[in-house]
CSV table of C-alpha atoms in Angstrom, one decimal:
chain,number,residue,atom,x,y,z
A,1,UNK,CA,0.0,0.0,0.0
A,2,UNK,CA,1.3,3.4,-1.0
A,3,UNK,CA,1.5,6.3,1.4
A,4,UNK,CA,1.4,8.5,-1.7
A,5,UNK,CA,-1.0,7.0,-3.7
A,6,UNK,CA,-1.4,9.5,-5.8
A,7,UNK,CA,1.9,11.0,-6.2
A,8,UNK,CA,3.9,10.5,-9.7
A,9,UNK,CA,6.6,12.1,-11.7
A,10,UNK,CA,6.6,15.8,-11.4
A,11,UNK,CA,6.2,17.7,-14.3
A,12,UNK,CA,9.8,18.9,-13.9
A,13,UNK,CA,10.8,15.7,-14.6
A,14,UNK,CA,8.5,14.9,-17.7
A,15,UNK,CA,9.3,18.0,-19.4
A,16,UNK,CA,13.2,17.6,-18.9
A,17,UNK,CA,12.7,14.0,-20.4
A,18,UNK,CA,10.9,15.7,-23.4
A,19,UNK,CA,12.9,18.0,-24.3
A,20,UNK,CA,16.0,15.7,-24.2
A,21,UNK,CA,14.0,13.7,-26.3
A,22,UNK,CA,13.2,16.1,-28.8
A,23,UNK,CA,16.6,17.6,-28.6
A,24,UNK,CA,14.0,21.1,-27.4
A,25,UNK,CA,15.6,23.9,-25.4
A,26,UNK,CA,15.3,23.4,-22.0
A,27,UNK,CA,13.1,26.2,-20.4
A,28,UNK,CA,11.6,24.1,-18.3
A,29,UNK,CA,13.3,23.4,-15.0
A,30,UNK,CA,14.9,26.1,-12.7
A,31,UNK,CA,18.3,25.6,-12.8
A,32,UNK,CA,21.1,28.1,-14.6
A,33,UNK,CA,23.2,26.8,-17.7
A,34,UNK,CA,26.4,28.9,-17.8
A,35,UNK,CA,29.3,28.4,-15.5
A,36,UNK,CA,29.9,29.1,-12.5
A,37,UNK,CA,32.2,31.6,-10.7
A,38,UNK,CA,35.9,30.3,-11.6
A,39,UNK,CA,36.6,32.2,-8.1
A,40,UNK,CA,34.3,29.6,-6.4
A,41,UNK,CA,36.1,26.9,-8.9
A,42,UNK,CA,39.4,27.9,-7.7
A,43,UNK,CA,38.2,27.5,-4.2
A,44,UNK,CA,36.6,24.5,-4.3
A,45,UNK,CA,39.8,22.8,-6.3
A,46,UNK,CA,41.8,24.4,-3.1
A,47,UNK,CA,39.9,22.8,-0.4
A,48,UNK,CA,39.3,19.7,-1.8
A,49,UNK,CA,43.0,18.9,-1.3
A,50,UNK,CA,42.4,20.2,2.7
A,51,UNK,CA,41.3,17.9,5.3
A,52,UNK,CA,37.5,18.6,4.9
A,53,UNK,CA,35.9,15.6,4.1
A,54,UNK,CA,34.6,13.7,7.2
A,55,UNK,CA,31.1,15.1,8.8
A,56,UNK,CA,30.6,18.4,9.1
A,57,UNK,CA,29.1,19.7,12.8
A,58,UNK,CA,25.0,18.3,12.3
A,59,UNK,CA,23.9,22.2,12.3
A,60,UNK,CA,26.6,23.5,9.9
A,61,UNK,CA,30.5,24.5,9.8
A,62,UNK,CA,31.0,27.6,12.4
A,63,UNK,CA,32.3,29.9,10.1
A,64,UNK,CA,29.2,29.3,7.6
A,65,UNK,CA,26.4,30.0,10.4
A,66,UNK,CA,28.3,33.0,11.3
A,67,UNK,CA,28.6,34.1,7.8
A,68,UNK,CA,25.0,33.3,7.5
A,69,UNK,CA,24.3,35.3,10.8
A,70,UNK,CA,26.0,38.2,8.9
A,71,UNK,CA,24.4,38.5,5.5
A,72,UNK,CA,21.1,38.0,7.8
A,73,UNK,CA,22.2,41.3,9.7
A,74,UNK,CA,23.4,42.8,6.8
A,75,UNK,CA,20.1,42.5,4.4
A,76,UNK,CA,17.7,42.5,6.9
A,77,UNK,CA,19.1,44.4,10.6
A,78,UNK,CA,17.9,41.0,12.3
A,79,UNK,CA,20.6,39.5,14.2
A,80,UNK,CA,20.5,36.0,15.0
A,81,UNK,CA,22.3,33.8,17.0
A,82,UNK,CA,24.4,30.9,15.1
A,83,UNK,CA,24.6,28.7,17.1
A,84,UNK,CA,20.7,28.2,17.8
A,85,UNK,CA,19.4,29.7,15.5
A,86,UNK,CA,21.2,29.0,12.1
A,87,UNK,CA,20.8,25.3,10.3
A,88,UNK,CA,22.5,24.3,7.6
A,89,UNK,CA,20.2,21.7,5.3
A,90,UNK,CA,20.8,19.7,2.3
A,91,UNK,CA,18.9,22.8,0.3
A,92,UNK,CA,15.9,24.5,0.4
A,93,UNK,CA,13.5,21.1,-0.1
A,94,UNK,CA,15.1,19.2,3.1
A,95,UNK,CA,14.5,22.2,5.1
A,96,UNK,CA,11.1,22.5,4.3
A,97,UNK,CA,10.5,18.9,5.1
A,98,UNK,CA,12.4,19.2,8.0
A,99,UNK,CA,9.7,22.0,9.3
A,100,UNK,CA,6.7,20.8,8.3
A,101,UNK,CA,7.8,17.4,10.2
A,102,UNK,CA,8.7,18.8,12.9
A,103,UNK,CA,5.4,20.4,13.9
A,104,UNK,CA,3.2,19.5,11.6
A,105,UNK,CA,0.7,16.5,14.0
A,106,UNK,CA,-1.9,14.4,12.1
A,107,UNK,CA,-5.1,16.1,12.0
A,108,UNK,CA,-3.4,19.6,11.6
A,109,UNK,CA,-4.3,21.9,8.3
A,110,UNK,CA,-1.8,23.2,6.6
A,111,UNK,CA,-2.4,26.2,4.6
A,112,UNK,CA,-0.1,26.6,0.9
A,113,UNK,CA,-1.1,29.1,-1.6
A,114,UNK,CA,-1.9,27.9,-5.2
A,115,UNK,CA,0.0,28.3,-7.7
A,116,UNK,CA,2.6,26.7,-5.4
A,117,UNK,CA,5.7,24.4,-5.6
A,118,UNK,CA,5.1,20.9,-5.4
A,119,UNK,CA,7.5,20.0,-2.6
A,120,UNK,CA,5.2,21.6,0.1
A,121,UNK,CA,2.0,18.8,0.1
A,122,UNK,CA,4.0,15.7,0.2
A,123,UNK,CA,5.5,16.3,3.6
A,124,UNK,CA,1.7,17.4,4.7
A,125,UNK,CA,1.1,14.6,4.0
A,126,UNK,CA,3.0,12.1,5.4
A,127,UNK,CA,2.5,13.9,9.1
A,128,UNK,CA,-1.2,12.7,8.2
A,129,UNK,CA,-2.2,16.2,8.2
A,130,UNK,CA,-4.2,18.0,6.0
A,131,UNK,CA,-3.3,20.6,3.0
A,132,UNK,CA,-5.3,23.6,3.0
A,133,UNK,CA,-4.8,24.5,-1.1
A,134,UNK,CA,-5.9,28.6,-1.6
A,135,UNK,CA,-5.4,30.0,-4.8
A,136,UNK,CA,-4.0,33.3,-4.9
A,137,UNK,CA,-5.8,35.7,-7.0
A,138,UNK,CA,-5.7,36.3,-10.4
A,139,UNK,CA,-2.4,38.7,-10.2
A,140,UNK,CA,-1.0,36.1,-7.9
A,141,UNK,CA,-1.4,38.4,-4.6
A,142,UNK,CA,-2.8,36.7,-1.4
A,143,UNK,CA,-6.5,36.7,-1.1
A,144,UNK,CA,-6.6,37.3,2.7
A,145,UNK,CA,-10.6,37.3,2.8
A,146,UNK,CA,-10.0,33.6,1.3
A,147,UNK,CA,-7.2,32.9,3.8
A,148,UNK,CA,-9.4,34.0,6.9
A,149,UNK,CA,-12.1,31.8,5.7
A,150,UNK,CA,-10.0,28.9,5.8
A,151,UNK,CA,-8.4,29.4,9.7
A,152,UNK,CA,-9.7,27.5,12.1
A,153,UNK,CA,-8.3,26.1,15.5
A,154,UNK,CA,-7.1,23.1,13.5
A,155,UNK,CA,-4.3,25.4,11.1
A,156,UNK,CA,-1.3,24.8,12.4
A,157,UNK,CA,1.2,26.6,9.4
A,158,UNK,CA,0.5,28.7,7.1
A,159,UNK,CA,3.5,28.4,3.7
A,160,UNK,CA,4.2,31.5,2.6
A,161,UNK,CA,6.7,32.1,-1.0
A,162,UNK,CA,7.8,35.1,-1.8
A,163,UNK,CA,9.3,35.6,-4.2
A,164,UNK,CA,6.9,33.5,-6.1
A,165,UNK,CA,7.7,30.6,-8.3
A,166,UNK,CA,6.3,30.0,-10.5
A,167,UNK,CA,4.9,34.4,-10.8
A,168,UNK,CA,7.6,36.4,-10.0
A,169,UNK,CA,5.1,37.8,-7.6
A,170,UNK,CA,6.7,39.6,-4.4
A,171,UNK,CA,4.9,40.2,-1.2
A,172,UNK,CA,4.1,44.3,-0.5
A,173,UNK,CA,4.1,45.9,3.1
A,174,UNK,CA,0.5,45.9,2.7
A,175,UNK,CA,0.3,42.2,2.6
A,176,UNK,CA,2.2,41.6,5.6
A,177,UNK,CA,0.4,43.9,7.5
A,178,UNK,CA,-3.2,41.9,5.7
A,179,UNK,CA,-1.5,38.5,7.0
A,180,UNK,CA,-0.2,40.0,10.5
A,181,UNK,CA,-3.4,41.2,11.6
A,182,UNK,CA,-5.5,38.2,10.7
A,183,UNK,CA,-3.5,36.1,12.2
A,184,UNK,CA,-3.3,37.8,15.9
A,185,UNK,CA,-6.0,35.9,17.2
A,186,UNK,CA,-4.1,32.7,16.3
A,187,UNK,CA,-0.9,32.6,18.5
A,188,UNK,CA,-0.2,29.0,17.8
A,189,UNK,CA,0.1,28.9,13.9
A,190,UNK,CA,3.3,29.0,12.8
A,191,UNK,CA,5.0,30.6,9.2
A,192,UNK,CA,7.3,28.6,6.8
A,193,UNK,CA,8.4,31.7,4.7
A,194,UNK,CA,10.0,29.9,1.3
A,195,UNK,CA,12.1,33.2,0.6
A,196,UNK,CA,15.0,31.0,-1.8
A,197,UNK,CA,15.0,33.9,-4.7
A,198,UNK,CA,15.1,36.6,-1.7
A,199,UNK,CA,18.1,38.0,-3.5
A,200,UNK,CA,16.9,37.9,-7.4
A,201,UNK,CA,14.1,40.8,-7.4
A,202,UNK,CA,14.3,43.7,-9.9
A,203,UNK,CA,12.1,46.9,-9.0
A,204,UNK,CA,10.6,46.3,-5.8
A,205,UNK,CA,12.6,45.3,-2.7
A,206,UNK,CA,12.0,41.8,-1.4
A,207,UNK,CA,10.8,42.5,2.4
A,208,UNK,CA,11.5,39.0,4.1
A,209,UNK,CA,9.6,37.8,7.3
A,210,UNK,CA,12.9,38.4,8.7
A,211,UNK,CA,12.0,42.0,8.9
A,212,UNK,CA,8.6,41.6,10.7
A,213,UNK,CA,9.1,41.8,14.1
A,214,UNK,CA,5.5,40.4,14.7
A,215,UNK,CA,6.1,37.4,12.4
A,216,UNK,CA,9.4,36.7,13.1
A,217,UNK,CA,9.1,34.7,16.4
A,218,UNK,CA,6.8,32.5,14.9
A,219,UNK,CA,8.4,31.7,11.7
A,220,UNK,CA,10.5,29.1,10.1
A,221,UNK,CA,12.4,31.2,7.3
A,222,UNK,CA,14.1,29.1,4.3
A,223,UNK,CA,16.9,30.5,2.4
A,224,UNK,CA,18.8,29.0,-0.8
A,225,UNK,CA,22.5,29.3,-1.5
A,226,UNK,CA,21.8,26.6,-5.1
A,227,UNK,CA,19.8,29.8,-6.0
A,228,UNK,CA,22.2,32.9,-4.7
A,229,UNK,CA,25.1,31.4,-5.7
A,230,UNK,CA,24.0,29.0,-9.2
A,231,UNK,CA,24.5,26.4,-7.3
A,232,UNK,CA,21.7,24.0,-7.8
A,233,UNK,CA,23.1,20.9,-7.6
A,234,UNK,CA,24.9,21.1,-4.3
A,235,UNK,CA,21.9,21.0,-2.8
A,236,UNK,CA,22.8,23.2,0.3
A,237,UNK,CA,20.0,25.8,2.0
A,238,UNK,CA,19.6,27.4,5.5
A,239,UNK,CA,16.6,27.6,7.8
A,240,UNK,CA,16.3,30.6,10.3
A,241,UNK,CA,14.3,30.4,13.6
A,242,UNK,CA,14.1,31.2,17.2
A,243,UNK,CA,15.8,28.7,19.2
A,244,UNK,CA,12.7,27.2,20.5
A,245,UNK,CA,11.6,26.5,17.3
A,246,UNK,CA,15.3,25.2,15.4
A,247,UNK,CA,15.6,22.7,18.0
A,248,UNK,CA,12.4,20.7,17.0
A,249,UNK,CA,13.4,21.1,13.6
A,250,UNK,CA,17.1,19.7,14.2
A,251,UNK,CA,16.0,16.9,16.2
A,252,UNK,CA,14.5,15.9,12.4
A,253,UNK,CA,17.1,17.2,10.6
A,254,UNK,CA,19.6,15.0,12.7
A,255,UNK,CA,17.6,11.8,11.5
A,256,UNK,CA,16.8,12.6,7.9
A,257,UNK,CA,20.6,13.9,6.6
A,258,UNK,CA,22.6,14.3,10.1
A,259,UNK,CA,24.2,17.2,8.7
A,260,UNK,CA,25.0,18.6,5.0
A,261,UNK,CA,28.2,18.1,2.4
A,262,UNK,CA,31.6,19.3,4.4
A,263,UNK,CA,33.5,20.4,1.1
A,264,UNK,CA,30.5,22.6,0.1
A,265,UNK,CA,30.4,23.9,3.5
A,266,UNK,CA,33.5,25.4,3.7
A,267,UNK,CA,33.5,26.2,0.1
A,268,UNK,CA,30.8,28.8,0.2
A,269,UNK,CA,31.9,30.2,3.5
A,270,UNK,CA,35.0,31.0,2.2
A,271,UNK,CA,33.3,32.5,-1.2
A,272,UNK,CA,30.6,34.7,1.0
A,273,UNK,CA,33.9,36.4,2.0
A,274,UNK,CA,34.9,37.8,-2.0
A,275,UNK,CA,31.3,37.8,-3.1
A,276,UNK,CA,28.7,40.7,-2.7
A,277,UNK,CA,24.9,38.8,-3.2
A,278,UNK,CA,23.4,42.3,-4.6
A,279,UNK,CA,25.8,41.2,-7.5
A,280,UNK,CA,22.8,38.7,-8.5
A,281,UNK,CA,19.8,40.5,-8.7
A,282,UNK,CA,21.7,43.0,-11.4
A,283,UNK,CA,22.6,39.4,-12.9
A,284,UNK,CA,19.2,38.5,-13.2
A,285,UNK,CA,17.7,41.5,-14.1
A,286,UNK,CA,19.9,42.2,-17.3
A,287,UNK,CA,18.7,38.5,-18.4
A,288,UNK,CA,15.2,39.0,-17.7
A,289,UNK,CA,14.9,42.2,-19.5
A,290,UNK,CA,17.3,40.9,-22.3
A,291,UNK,CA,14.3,37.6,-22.6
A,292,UNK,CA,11.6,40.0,-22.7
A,293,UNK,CA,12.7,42.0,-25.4
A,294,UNK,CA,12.8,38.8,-26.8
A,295,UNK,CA,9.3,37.7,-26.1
A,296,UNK,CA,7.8,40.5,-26.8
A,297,UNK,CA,8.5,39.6,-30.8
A,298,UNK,CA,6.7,36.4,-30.3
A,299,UNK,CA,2.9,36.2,-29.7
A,300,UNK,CA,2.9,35.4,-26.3
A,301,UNK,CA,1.7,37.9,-24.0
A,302,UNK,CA,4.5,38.8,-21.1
A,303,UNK,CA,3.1,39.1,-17.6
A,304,UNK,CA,5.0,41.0,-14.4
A,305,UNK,CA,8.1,39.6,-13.6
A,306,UNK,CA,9.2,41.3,-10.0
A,307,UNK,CA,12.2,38.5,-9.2
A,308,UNK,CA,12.8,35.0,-9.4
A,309,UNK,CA,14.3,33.7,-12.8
A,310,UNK,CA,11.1,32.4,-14.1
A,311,UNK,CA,8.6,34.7,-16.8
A,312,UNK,CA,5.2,33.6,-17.0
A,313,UNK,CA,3.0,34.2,-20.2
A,314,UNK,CA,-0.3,34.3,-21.5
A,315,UNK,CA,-0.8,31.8,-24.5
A,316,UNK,CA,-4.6,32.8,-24.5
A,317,UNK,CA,-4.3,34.6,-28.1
A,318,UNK,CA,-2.5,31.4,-29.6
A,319,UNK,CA,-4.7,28.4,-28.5
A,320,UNK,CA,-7.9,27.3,-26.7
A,321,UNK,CA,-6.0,24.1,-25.5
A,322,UNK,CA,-5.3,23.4,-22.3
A,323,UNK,CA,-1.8,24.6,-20.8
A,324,UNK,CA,-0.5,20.5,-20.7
A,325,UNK,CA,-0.9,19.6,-23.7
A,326,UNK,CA,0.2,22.6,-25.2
A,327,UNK,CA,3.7,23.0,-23.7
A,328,UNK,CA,4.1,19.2,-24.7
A,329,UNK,CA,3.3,20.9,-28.3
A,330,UNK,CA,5.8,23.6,-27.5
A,331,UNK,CA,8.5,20.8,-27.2
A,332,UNK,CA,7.6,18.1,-30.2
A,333,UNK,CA,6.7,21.0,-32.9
A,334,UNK,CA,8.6,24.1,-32.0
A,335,UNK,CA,11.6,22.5,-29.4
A,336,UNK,CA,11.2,24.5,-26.0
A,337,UNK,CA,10.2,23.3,-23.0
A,338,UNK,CA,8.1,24.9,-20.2
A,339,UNK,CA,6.1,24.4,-17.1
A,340,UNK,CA,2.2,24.5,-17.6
A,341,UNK,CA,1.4,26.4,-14.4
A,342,UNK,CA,-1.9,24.0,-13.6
A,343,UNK,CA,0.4,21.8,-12.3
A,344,UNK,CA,1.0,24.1,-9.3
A,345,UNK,CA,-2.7,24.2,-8.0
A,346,UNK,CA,-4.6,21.4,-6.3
A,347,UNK,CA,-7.5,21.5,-8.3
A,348,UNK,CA,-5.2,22.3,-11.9
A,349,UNK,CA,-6.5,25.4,-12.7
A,350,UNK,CA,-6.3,26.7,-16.3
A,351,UNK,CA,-5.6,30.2,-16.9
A,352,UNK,CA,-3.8,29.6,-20.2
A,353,UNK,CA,-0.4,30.3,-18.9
A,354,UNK,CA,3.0,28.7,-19.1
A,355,UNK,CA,6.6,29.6,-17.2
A,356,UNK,CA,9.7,29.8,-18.8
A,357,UNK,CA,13.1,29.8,-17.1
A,358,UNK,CA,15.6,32.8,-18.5
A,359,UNK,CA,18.8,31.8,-16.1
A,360,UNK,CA,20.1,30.5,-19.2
A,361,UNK,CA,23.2,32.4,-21.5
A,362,UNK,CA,22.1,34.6,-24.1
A,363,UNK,CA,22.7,32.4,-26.7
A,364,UNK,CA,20.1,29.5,-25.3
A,365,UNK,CA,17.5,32.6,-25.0
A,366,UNK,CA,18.1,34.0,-28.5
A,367,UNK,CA,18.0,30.5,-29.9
A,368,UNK,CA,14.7,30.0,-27.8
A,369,UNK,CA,12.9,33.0,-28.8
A,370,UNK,CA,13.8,32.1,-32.4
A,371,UNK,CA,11.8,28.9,-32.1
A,372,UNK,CA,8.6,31.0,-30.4
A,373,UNK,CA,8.4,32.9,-33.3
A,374,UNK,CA,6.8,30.2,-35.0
A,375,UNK,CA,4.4,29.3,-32.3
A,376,UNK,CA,1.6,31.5,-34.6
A,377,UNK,CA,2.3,28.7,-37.6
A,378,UNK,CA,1.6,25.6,-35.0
């Protein structure tokens, strides 16, 4: 008997099959092609020849959680303790498992806002608990009368991600203060803020739970350094929490990965000491601009991009069919792959609208945008 009965291969991994099937360009999953750093090359090459490979400290290396203390203090004037407060995790998915674990009883409700990444239900899940799926509104901001509906005695998290994959949506002062006031009357629900693109947002400024001093001591906060630093496949992320709250989630932690890849460790301390992370969002910015100059040649319709690496569009001029089928169109007959974004709600809603990732060189993008053109001959 299967304790996810209904779970399956994510779309992620469909459309990555596809498009290396139909030798398509890879738009599809979230991860950048070009290199990276040669200064975090050089550094790894160096340290790989220390002694450095036997377990790392089950919370992190020192010299990482106090870097991590730093940049926290730096971006957001919260100062945290490392030592109790700091966890290193085997990137941003284990720490979200390890939270949601951690507190998450069977019975609870947990509430996740749709569209939303598929790693937050399974866990949910497997505590016996209940998901809560909301569906954000139409320009992807939080739809706080819905939200309020949905509270009860029983909600014991709410997930929160911002920035918003698969939108680009970021979270205003307004909406913090919509979600801090309705919750007041509900001391016991705790935040997982998903904040791994916290440091890729163009126009607006990213305002992190970190910042809210009436959220802050209730929240489980998870940070990315596969996303900061182009990093994916190490596979190393942070949580921040109050110490009461960290030590439930370490007790899991200790049990699902004991602690997270030495050589990275020390690798990426080291490199936080040479590299500034407002470098990235400039990154970013240059290539999302750069693909929607692109886009806009092609019938798609762009909508607001306001940070992550991922541009949603509108299809709803090209084609009446629905957002599945027609990205695995996109792939056999025009070669690019994308994310239909009905995967991302529980009840696959279809607004006609597809996600493309732009972390890619120019080169990929031009060549991809070349392809789109002929979307209006399909």
């Amino acid at each position: 008997m299967s304790k996810l009965p209904n779970s399956s291969l994510n779309i992620f991994t469909i459309m990555s099959k596809m498009a290396s099937d139909y030798q398509a360009i890879n738009l599809s999953q979230g991860f950048p092609n070009f290199p990276i750093d040669e200064r975090m090359v050089e550094i790894v090459n160096r340290l790989s020849k220390t002694d450095i490979h036997q377990y790392a400290p089950m919370a992190g290396l020192p010299l990482l959680l106090e870097k991590v203390g730093q940049l926290t203090l730096d971006n957001y004037q919260r100062k945290v303790n490392p030592a109790t407060e700091i966890l290193i995790t085997a990137g941003a998915t284990e720490a979200i498992f390890a939270a949601i674990q951690a507190f998450v009883l069977p019975q609870d409700e947990v509430i996740i806002l749709d569209p939303s990444y598929d790693c937050y239900e399974t866990p949910i899940l497997l505590s016996n608990a209940k998901p809560i799926r909301i569906s954000l509104k139409d320009d992807y901001s939080p739809d706080f009368e819905a939200i309020e509906c949905h509270m009860t005695n029983k909600t014991r998290m709410i997930i929160l991600n911002n920035p918003h994959n698969p939108s680009g949506k970021i979270w205003t002062e307004h909406d913090f203060i919509q979600l801090e006031k309705i919750i007041e009357n509900y001391p016991d629900i705790l935040i997982l803020s998903d904040e791994v693109y916290e440091f890729i947002t163009f126009e607006n400024k990213h305002i992190s739970v970190n910042t809210r001093q009436k959220l802050k001591d209730r929240s489980l906060i998870v940070s990315s350094f596969g996303k900061t630093l182009h990093l994916t496949g190490w596979k190393i992320g942070y949580l921040i929490a109050p110490e009461h709250l960290l030590k439930e989630v370490k007790k899991v932690h200790q049990y699902l990965v004991f602690s997270v890849n030495s050589l990275a460790q020390a690798s990426i301390n080291e490199y936080l000491s040479i590299f500034d992370v407002s470098e990235v969002a400039s990154l970013y910015r240059q290539k999302r601009d750069f693909f929607q100059n692109l886009v806009k040649e092609t019938p798609f319709e762009l909508l607001p991009c306001q940070g992550t690496y991922f541009q949603t569009v509108s299809y709803q001029s090209i084609s009446h069919e629905n957002d599945i089928d027609f990205t695995k169109r996109l792939v056999t007959e025009v070669g690019v792959a994308s994310i239909p974004l009905s995967v991302f709600y529980a009840h696959k809603t279809d607004l006609k609208r597809i996600r493309f990732c732009f972390a890619k060189d120019d080169g990929t993008l031009v060549k991809a945008s070349e392809r789109l053109l002929k979307v209006k001959n399909i």
